[in-house]
Amino acid sequence: MLKAKERTIFSNYDPDDYREDAIETCKLNNIELTEDNIDDMIADQKREIWSLEKERIDEIFANNSVIASGSVERWTGRRSGGQMYSSFDEFFSSFTKDCEYYHLWDENGHFYVECSHYDGTNCCEVKLVTSTGENFYENWNYDYDRRLRRYSEWEMLDKIFNNSKYSQFPRFAAKAYGCPEREYEKKQIVA
């Protein structure tokens, strides 16, 4: 079975990913190679990369509601669910609350966010909500359409998340980086 290629947008889970570039930057700028200076350079690089990627995220998600479906882990255990947000910023602020490590990536147009905090790890997929999806949710939420009363909030969110009429993949890597819409891991040939 083919495995979708994970195209990382941003990750700060492993500081060693930035270490080599930080050392090279220190050398190029005649900065003494101390652990503190290297750590400062790594922090600067992370901020710079996040700033650039956040601009791209803002372009892709501009003026759109989003829906997230996944799991949240707390001291009380792991819970699955979904939520609609008025913007990506509202989603990110809420979903990553108390987290210090983040990984955002694209797999064939799907947009995933994983983040960790002292109690565990949250992970979800995020989609753009279409105007039809927003209207569908509002009709349920404000009881404009009595036929929708039979659905629980989870059922409504599930319907929106799983119907291309109501939500769509962001296709971040294709739009922001020009990557192919679909890309798969190369098979490893073992001798």
PDB file of C-alpha atoms in Angstrom:
ATOM      1  CA  MET A   1       0.000   0.000   0.000  1.00  0.00           C
ATOM      2  CA  LEU A   2       1.251   3.476  -0.846  1.00  0.00           C
ATOM      3  CA  LYS A   3       1.981   5.826   2.045  1.00  0.00           C
ATOM      4  CA  ALA A   4       1.353   9.551   1.542  1.00  0.00           C
ATOM      5  CA  LYS A   5       4.484  11.649   1.840  1.00  0.00           C
ATOM      6  CA  GLU A   6       4.536  13.796   4.962  1.00  0.00           C
ATOM      7  CA  ARG A   7       5.460  17.346   3.910  1.00  0.00           C
ATOM      8  CA  THR A   8       6.433  19.239   7.059  1.00  0.00           C
ATOM      9  CA  ILE A   9       5.336  22.858   7.202  1.00  0.00           C
ATOM     10  CA  PHE A  10       6.787  23.598  10.635  1.00  0.00           C
ATOM     11  CA  SER A  11       8.105  21.580  13.555  1.00  0.00           C
ATOM     12  CA  ASN A  12       9.935  22.536  16.723  1.00  0.00           C
ATOM     13  CA  TYR A  13       9.922  19.076  18.306  1.00  0.00           C
ATOM     14  CA  ASP A  14      13.602  18.353  17.628  1.00  0.00           C
ATOM     15  CA  PRO A  15      16.058  21.230  18.184  1.00  0.00           C
ATOM     16  CA  ASP A  16      18.762  19.135  16.512  1.00  0.00           C
ATOM     17  CA  ASP A  17      16.942  19.748  13.214  1.00  0.00           C
ATOM     18  CA  TYR A  18      18.111  23.367  13.498  1.00  0.00           C
ATOM     19  CA  ARG A  19      21.483  22.821  15.174  1.00  0.00           C
ATOM     20  CA  GLU A  20      23.693  22.405  12.091  1.00  0.00           C
ATOM     21  CA  ASP A  21      22.314  25.552  10.451  1.00  0.00           C
ATOM     22  CA  ALA A  22      22.637  27.463  13.745  1.00  0.00           C
ATOM     23  CA  ILE A  23      26.309  26.510  14.054  1.00  0.00           C
ATOM     24  CA  GLU A  24      26.951  27.491  10.436  1.00  0.00           C
ATOM     25  CA  THR A  25      25.192  30.841  10.943  1.00  0.00           C
ATOM     26  CA  CYS A  26      27.253  31.515  14.093  1.00  0.00           C
ATOM     27  CA  LYS A  27      30.459  30.778  12.174  1.00  0.00           C
ATOM     28  CA  LEU A  28      29.466  33.000   9.244  1.00  0.00           C
ATOM     29  CA  ASN A  29      28.703  35.860  11.633  1.00  0.00           C
ATOM     30  CA  ASN A  30      31.804  35.352  13.803  1.00  0.00           C
ATOM     31  CA  ILE A  31      29.696  34.489  16.839  1.00  0.00           C
ATOM     32  CA  GLU A  32      31.454  32.417  19.479  1.00  0.00           C
ATOM     33  CA  LEU A  33      30.289  28.774  19.415  1.00  0.00           C
ATOM     34  CA  THR A  34      28.890  28.410  22.919  1.00  0.00           C
ATOM     35  CA  GLU A  35      25.801  26.364  23.782  1.00  0.00           C
ATOM     36  CA  ASP A  36      23.957  29.552  24.766  1.00  0.00           C
ATOM     37  CA  ASN A  37      24.778  31.246  21.445  1.00  0.00           C
ATOM     38  CA  ILE A  38      23.789  28.139  19.489  1.00  0.00           C
ATOM     39  CA  ASP A  39      20.523  27.859  21.455  1.00  0.00           C
ATOM     40  CA  ASP A  40      19.799  31.541  20.816  1.00  0.00           C
ATOM     41  CA  MET A  41      20.438  31.059  17.097  1.00  0.00           C
ATOM     42  CA  ILE A  42      18.146  27.992  17.049  1.00  0.00           C
ATOM     43  CA  ALA A  43      15.405  30.035  18.751  1.00  0.00           C
ATOM     44  CA  ASP A  44      15.876  32.837  16.185  1.00  0.00           C
ATOM     45  CA  GLN A  45      15.682  30.347  13.315  1.00  0.00           C
ATOM     46  CA  LYS A  46      12.493  28.790  14.672  1.00  0.00           C
ATOM     47  CA  ARG A  47      10.867  32.222  15.056  1.00  0.00           C
ATOM     48  CA  GLU A  48      11.912  33.203  11.533  1.00  0.00           C
ATOM     49  CA  ILE A  49      10.676  29.966   9.963  1.00  0.00           C
ATOM     50  CA  TRP A  50       7.397  30.080  11.913  1.00  0.00           C
ATOM     51  CA  SER A  51       6.850  33.687  10.826  1.00  0.00           C
ATOM     52  CA  LEU A  52       7.333  32.765   7.160  1.00  0.00           C
ATOM     53  CA  GLU A  53       5.125  29.683   7.367  1.00  0.00           C
ATOM     54  CA  LYS A  54       2.456  31.549   9.332  1.00  0.00           C
ATOM     55  CA  GLU A  55       2.233  34.071   6.469  1.00  0.00           C
ATOM     56  CA  ARG A  56       1.656  31.182   4.062  1.00  0.00           C
ATOM     57  CA  ILE A  57      -0.926  29.640   6.391  1.00  0.00           C
ATOM     58  CA  ASP A  58      -2.714  32.996   6.624  1.00  0.00           C
ATOM     59  CA  GLU A  59      -2.879  33.166   2.812  1.00  0.00           C
ATOM     60  CA  ILE A  60      -4.309  29.664   2.436  1.00  0.00           C
ATOM     61  CA  PHE A  61      -6.806  29.984   5.308  1.00  0.00           C
ATOM     62  CA  ALA A  62      -7.644  33.682   4.776  1.00  0.00           C
ATOM     63  CA  ASN A  63     -11.188  34.688   5.702  1.00  0.00           C
ATOM     64  CA  ASN A  64     -12.309  31.077   6.126  1.00  0.00           C
ATOM     65  CA  SER A  65     -13.904  29.213   8.953  1.00  0.00           C
ATOM     66  CA  VAL A  66     -12.128  25.961   9.716  1.00  0.00           C
ATOM     67  CA  ILE A  67     -13.171  22.644  11.174  1.00  0.00           C
ATOM     68  CA  ALA A  68     -10.852  20.378  13.122  1.00  0.00           C
ATOM     69  CA  SER A  69     -11.317  16.723  13.951  1.00  0.00           C
ATOM     70  CA  GLY A  70      -8.954  14.732  16.122  1.00  0.00           C
ATOM     71  CA  SER A  71      -7.994  14.077  19.715  1.00  0.00           C
ATOM     72  CA  VAL A  72      -6.941  16.033  22.777  1.00  0.00           C
ATOM     73  CA  GLU A  73      -4.967  14.478  25.609  1.00  0.00           C
ATOM     74  CA  ARG A  74      -5.226  15.742  29.195  1.00  0.00           C
ATOM     75  CA  TRP A  75      -4.511  14.294  32.604  1.00  0.00           C
ATOM     76  CA  THR A  76      -8.037  12.865  32.516  1.00  0.00           C
ATOM     77  CA  GLY A  77      -7.297  10.882  29.348  1.00  0.00           C
ATOM     78  CA  ARG A  78      -7.592  11.174  25.575  1.00  0.00           C
ATOM     79  CA  ARG A  79     -10.804  12.477  24.037  1.00  0.00           C
ATOM     80  CA  SER A  80     -11.817  12.543  20.377  1.00  0.00           C
ATOM     81  CA  GLY A  81     -13.996  15.176  18.841  1.00  0.00           C
ATOM     82  CA  GLY A  82     -14.329  18.074  16.496  1.00  0.00           C
ATOM     83  CA  GLN A  83     -14.901  21.805  16.561  1.00  0.00           C
ATOM     84  CA  MET A  84     -15.610  24.631  14.135  1.00  0.00           C
ATOM     85  CA  TYR A  85     -13.706  27.907  14.403  1.00  0.00           C
ATOM     86  CA  SER A  86     -14.205  31.269  12.745  1.00  0.00           C
ATOM     87  CA  SER A  87     -10.546  31.376  11.634  1.00  0.00           C
ATOM     88  CA  PHE A  88      -7.293  29.420  11.642  1.00  0.00           C
ATOM     89  CA  ASP A  89      -5.936  31.770  14.313  1.00  0.00           C
ATOM     90  CA  GLU A  90      -8.870  31.011  16.621  1.00  0.00           C
ATOM     91  CA  PHE A  91      -8.348  27.275  16.038  1.00  0.00           C
ATOM     92  CA  PHE A  92      -4.586  27.400  16.597  1.00  0.00           C
ATOM     93  CA  SER A  93      -4.868  29.492  19.749  1.00  0.00           C
ATOM     94  CA  SER A  94      -7.455  27.146  21.252  1.00  0.00           C
ATOM     95  CA  PHE A  95      -6.042  23.805  20.111  1.00  0.00           C
ATOM     96  CA  THR A  96      -2.426  24.562  21.038  1.00  0.00           C
ATOM     97  CA  LYS A  97      -3.179  26.207  24.401  1.00  0.00           C
ATOM     98  CA  ASP A  98      -0.462  25.313  26.940  1.00  0.00           C
ATOM     99  CA  CYS A  99       1.593  23.551  24.236  1.00  0.00           C
ATOM    100  CA  GLU A 100       5.219  24.322  23.535  1.00  0.00           C
ATOM    101  CA  TYR A 101       5.934  21.842  20.744  1.00  0.00           C
ATOM    102  CA  TYR A 102       4.197  21.957  17.364  1.00  0.00           C
ATOM    103  CA  HIS A 103       4.273  19.961  14.164  1.00  0.00           C
ATOM    104  CA  LEU A 104       2.206  21.043  11.161  1.00  0.00           C
ATOM    105  CA  TRP A 105       2.267  19.003   7.972  1.00  0.00           C
ATOM    106  CA  ASP A 106       0.501  18.216   4.713  1.00  0.00           C
ATOM    107  CA  GLU A 107      -0.252  14.775   3.296  1.00  0.00           C
ATOM    108  CA  ASN A 108      -1.792  14.900  -0.181  1.00  0.00           C
ATOM    109  CA  GLY A 109      -3.741  18.050   0.633  1.00  0.00           C
ATOM    110  CA  HIS A 110      -4.756  17.039   4.160  1.00  0.00           C
ATOM    111  CA  PHE A 111      -3.517  19.506   6.802  1.00  0.00           C
ATOM    112  CA  TYR A 112      -2.499  18.082  10.190  1.00  0.00           C
ATOM    113  CA  VAL A 113      -1.490  19.699  13.470  1.00  0.00           C
ATOM    114  CA  GLU A 114       0.151  17.923  16.382  1.00  0.00           C
ATOM    115  CA  CYS A 115       1.149  19.717  19.561  1.00  0.00           C
ATOM    116  CA  SER A 116       2.412  18.611  22.957  1.00  0.00           C
ATOM    117  CA  HIS A 117       2.019  19.954  26.481  1.00  0.00           C
ATOM    118  CA  TYR A 118       2.806  18.681  29.975  1.00  0.00           C
ATOM    119  CA  ASP A 119      -0.231  16.341  30.010  1.00  0.00           C
ATOM    120  CA  GLY A 120       0.061  14.808  26.556  1.00  0.00           C
ATOM    121  CA  THR A 121      -0.286  15.351  22.830  1.00  0.00           C
ATOM    122  CA  ASN A 122      -3.132  16.780  20.743  1.00  0.00           C
ATOM    123  CA  CYS A 123      -3.504  15.836  17.081  1.00  0.00           C
ATOM    124  CA  CYS A 124      -6.069  16.774  14.454  1.00  0.00           C
ATOM    125  CA  GLU A 125      -6.817  17.348  10.819  1.00  0.00           C
ATOM    126  CA  VAL A 126      -7.975  20.826   9.768  1.00  0.00           C
ATOM    127  CA  LYS A 127     -10.205  21.630   6.792  1.00  0.00           C
ATOM    128  CA  LEU A 128     -11.602  24.799   5.266  1.00  0.00           C
ATOM    129  CA  VAL A 129     -15.358  25.204   5.747  1.00  0.00           C
ATOM    130  CA  THR A 130     -17.243  26.200   2.611  1.00  0.00           C
ATOM    131  CA  SER A 131     -19.959  28.846   2.682  1.00  0.00           C
ATOM    132  CA  THR A 132     -22.472  26.011   2.208  1.00  0.00           C
ATOM    133  CA  GLY A 133     -20.982  24.311   5.280  1.00  0.00           C
ATOM    134  CA  GLU A 134     -21.181  27.519   7.303  1.00  0.00           C
ATOM    135  CA  ASN A 135     -24.849  27.957   6.344  1.00  0.00           C
ATOM    136  CA  PHE A 136     -25.602  24.312   7.165  1.00  0.00           C
ATOM    137  CA  TYR A 137     -24.038  24.706  10.621  1.00  0.00           C
ATOM    138  CA  GLU A 138     -25.806  28.037  11.285  1.00  0.00           C
ATOM    139  CA  ASN A 139     -29.163  26.524  10.296  1.00  0.00           C
ATOM    140  CA  TRP A 140     -28.575  23.809  12.906  1.00  0.00           C
ATOM    141  CA  ASN A 141     -26.972  26.028  15.558  1.00  0.00           C
ATOM    142  CA  TYR A 142     -29.662  28.726  15.478  1.00  0.00           C
ATOM    143  CA  ASP A 143     -32.510  26.262  14.841  1.00  0.00           C
ATOM    144  CA  TYR A 144     -33.411  27.875  11.520  1.00  0.00           C
ATOM    145  CA  ASP A 145     -34.136  24.456  10.034  1.00  0.00           C
ATOM    146  CA  ARG A 146     -36.218  22.296  12.362  1.00  0.00           C
ATOM    147  CA  ARG A 147     -35.312  19.163  10.375  1.00  0.00           C
ATOM    148  CA  LEU A 148     -31.735  19.482  11.675  1.00  0.00           C
ATOM    149  CA  ARG A 149     -32.804  19.305  15.355  1.00  0.00           C
ATOM    150  CA  ARG A 150     -32.349  15.540  15.379  1.00  0.00           C
ATOM    151  CA  TYR A 151     -28.579  15.871  15.005  1.00  0.00           C
ATOM    152  CA  SER A 152     -26.255  16.254  17.977  1.00  0.00           C
ATOM    153  CA  GLU A 153     -23.406  18.742  17.700  1.00  0.00           C
ATOM    154  CA  TRP A 154     -20.946  15.899  17.106  1.00  0.00           C
ATOM    155  CA  GLU A 155     -23.150  14.521  14.290  1.00  0.00           C
ATOM    156  CA  MET A 156     -23.323  17.973  12.660  1.00  0.00           C
ATOM    157  CA  LEU A 157     -19.581  18.479  12.877  1.00  0.00           C
ATOM    158  CA  ASP A 158     -19.011  14.975  11.495  1.00  0.00           C
ATOM    159  CA  LYS A 159     -21.332  15.696   8.560  1.00  0.00           C
ATOM    160  CA  ILE A 160     -19.511  18.946   7.802  1.00  0.00           C
ATOM    161  CA  PHE A 161     -16.050  17.421   8.165  1.00  0.00           C
ATOM    162  CA  ASN A 162     -16.781  14.414   5.950  1.00  0.00           C
ATOM    163  CA  ASN A 163     -18.724  16.055   3.120  1.00  0.00           C
ATOM    164  CA  SER A 164     -16.821  17.901   0.367  1.00  0.00           C
ATOM    165  CA  LYS A 165     -19.853  20.148  -0.116  1.00  0.00           C
ATOM    166  CA  TYR A 166     -19.320  21.467   3.436  1.00  0.00           C
ATOM    167  CA  SER A 167     -15.532  21.350   3.908  1.00  0.00           C
ATOM    168  CA  GLN A 168     -12.440  21.038   1.741  1.00  0.00           C
ATOM    169  CA  PHE A 169      -8.821  20.053   2.067  1.00  0.00           C
ATOM    170  CA  PRO A 170      -6.534  23.108   2.260  1.00  0.00           C
ATOM    171  CA  ARG A 171      -4.012  21.552  -0.201  1.00  0.00           C
ATOM    172  CA  PHE A 172      -1.340  23.608   1.557  1.00  0.00           C
ATOM    173  CA  ALA A 173       1.808  22.051   0.063  1.00  0.00           C
ATOM    174  CA  ALA A 174       0.470  22.323  -3.487  1.00  0.00           C
ATOM    175  CA  LYS A 175      -0.649  25.938  -3.080  1.00  0.00           C
ATOM    176  CA  ALA A 176       2.214  27.265  -0.932  1.00  0.00           C
ATOM    177  CA  TYR A 177       5.163  25.249  -2.250  1.00  0.00           C
ATOM    178  CA  GLY A 178       4.021  24.101  -5.679  1.00  0.00           C
ATOM    179  CA  CYS A 179       4.256  20.429  -4.647  1.00  0.00           C
ATOM    180  CA  PRO A 180       2.305  17.819  -6.568  1.00  0.00           C
ATOM    181  CA  GLU A 181      -1.272  17.369  -5.319  1.00  0.00           C
ATOM    182  CA  ARG A 182      -0.436  13.756  -4.460  1.00  0.00           C
ATOM    183  CA  GLU A 183       2.965  12.447  -3.480  1.00  0.00           C
ATOM    184  CA  TYR A 184       3.914   9.119  -1.940  1.00  0.00           C
ATOM    185  CA  GLU A 185       6.915   7.742  -0.065  1.00  0.00           C
ATOM    186  CA  LYS A 186       9.364   5.921  -2.267  1.00  0.00           C
ATOM    187  CA  LYS A 187       9.450   2.216  -1.604  1.00  0.00           C
ATOM    188  CA  GLN A 188      12.569   1.033   0.163  1.00  0.00           C
ATOM    189  CA  ILE A 189      14.210  -1.883  -1.583  1.00  0.00           C
ATOM    190  CA  VAL A 190      15.835  -4.175   0.920  1.00  0.00           C
ATOM    191  CA  ALA A 191      18.677  -6.267  -0.433  1.00  0.00           C
TER     192      ALA A 191
END
